[in-house]
Coordinates of C-alpha atoms in Angstrom, one line a residue:
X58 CA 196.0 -51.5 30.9
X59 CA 193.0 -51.9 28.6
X60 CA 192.5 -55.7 30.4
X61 CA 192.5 -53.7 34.1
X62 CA 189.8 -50.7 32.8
X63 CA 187.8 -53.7 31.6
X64 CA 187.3 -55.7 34.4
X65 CA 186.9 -52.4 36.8
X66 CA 184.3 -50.7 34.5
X67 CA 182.1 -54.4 34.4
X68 CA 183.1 -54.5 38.3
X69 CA 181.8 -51.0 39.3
X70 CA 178.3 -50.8 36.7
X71 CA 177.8 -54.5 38.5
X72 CA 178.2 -53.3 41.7
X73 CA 176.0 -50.5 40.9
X74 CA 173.3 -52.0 39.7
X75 CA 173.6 -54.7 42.6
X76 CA 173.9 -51.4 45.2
X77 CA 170.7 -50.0 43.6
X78 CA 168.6 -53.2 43.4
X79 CA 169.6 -53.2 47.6
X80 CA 168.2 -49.8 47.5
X81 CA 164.8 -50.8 46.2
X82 CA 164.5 -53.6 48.4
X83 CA 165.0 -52.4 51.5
X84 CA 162.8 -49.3 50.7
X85 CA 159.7 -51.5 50.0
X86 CA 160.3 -53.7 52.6
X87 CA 159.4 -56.7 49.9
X88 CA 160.5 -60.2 50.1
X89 CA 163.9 -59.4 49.9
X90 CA 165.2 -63.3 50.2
X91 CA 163.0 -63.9 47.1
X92 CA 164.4 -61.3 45.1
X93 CA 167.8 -61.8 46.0
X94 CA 167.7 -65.2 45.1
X95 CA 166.1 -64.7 41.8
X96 CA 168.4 -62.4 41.2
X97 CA 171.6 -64.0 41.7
X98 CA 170.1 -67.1 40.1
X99 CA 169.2 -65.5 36.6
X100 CA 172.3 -63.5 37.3
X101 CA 174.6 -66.9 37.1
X102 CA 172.6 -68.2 34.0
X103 CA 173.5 -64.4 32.4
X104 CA 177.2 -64.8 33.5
X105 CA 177.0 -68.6 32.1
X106 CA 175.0 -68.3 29.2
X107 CA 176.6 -64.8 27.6
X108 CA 178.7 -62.6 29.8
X109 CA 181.7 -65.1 29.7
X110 CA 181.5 -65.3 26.4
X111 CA 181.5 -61.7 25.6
X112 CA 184.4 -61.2 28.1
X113 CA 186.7 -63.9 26.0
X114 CA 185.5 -62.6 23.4
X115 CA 186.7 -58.7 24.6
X116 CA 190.2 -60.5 26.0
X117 CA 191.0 -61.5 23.0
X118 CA 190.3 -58.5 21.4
X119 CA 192.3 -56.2 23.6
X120 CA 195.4 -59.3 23.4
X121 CA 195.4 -59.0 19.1
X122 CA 195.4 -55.2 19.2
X123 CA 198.7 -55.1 21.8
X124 CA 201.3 -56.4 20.2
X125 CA 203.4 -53.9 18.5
X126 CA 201.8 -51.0 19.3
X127 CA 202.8 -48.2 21.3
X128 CA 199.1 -46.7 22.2
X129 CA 196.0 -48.2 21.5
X130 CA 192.6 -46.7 22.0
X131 CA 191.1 -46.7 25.4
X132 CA 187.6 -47.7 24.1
X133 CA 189.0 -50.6 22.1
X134 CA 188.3 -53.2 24.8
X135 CA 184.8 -53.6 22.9
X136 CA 183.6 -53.8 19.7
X137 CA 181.4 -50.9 18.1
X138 CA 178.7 -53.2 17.8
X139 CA 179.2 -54.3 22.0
X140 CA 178.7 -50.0 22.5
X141 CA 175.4 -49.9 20.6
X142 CA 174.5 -52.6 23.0
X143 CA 175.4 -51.0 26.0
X144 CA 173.4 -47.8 24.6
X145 CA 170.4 -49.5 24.2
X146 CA 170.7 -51.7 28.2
X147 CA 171.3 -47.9 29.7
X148 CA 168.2 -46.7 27.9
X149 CA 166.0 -50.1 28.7
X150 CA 167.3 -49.5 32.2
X151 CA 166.0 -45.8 32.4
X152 CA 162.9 -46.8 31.1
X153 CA 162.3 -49.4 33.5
X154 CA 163.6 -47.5 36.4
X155 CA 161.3 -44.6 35.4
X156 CA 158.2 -46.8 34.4
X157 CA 155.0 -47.2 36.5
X158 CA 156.4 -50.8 37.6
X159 CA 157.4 -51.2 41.4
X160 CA 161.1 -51.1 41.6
X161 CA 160.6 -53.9 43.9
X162 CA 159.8 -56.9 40.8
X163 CA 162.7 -54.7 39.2
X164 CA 165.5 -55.4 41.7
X165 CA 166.1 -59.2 40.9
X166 CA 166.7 -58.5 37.3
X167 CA 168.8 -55.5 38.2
X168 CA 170.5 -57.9 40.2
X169 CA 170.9 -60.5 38.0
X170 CA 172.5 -58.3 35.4
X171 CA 174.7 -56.6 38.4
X172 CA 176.5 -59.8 39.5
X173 CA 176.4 -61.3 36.1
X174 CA 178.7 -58.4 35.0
X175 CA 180.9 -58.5 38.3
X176 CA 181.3 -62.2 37.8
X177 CA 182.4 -61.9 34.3
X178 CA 184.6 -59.0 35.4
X179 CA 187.1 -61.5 37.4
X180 CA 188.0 -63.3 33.6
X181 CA 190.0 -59.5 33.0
X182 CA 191.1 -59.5 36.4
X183 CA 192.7 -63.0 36.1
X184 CA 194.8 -62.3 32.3
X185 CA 196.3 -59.5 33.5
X186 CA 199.9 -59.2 32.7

């Protein structure tokens, strides 16, 4: 169970961020081919580079905490350390999104982080058992 509320809480921030990032772009009317391709581009390298890493790393958390337990805690797909992490992305991300700087030069990097996180979300997807 903790392998399935994994990959659908990495699918649905990705999508997210990915659904707001489409937002900005087609409210500014920008170069929206140019953003989207930086932002799946830096969004592969982030997938590549970390994000599959992290997600093997979380898989094989979740698989040495299962055996022989009956209930094990529904937060425990990520380390404490990975949770201060998250803390401190939300709060970049609210900065950004509330800072003077045109959401349009934001989109790509909310893009890149988006599908970087829905990419890395298929590794849970495929070890289900």
């Amino acid at each position: 169970m903790l392998v399935f509320l994994a990959g659908l809480l990495w699918s649905i921030v990705g999508v997210a961020l990915i659904t707001v990032a489409g937002m900005w772009i087609y409210i500014n009317s920008g170069n929206w081919l140019l953003s989207i391709a930086i932002g799946i581009t830096l969004g592969f390298a982030i997938y590549r580079l970390q994000f599959v890493k992290l997600a093997k790393k979380n898989l094989n958390r979740i698989h040495a905490q299962a055996p022989g337990k009956d209930k094990v805690c529904l937060f425990a797909f990520q380390d404490k350390r990975s949770y201060f992490i998250v803390l401190i992305m939300i709060s970049m991300g609210y900065g950004l999104r509330h800072s003077p700087i045109p959401k349009i030069y934001l989109a790509p990097f909310y893009i890149a982080i988006g599908s970087a996180l829905l990419l890395s979300s298929f590794h849970y997807y495929r070890n289900l058992q």
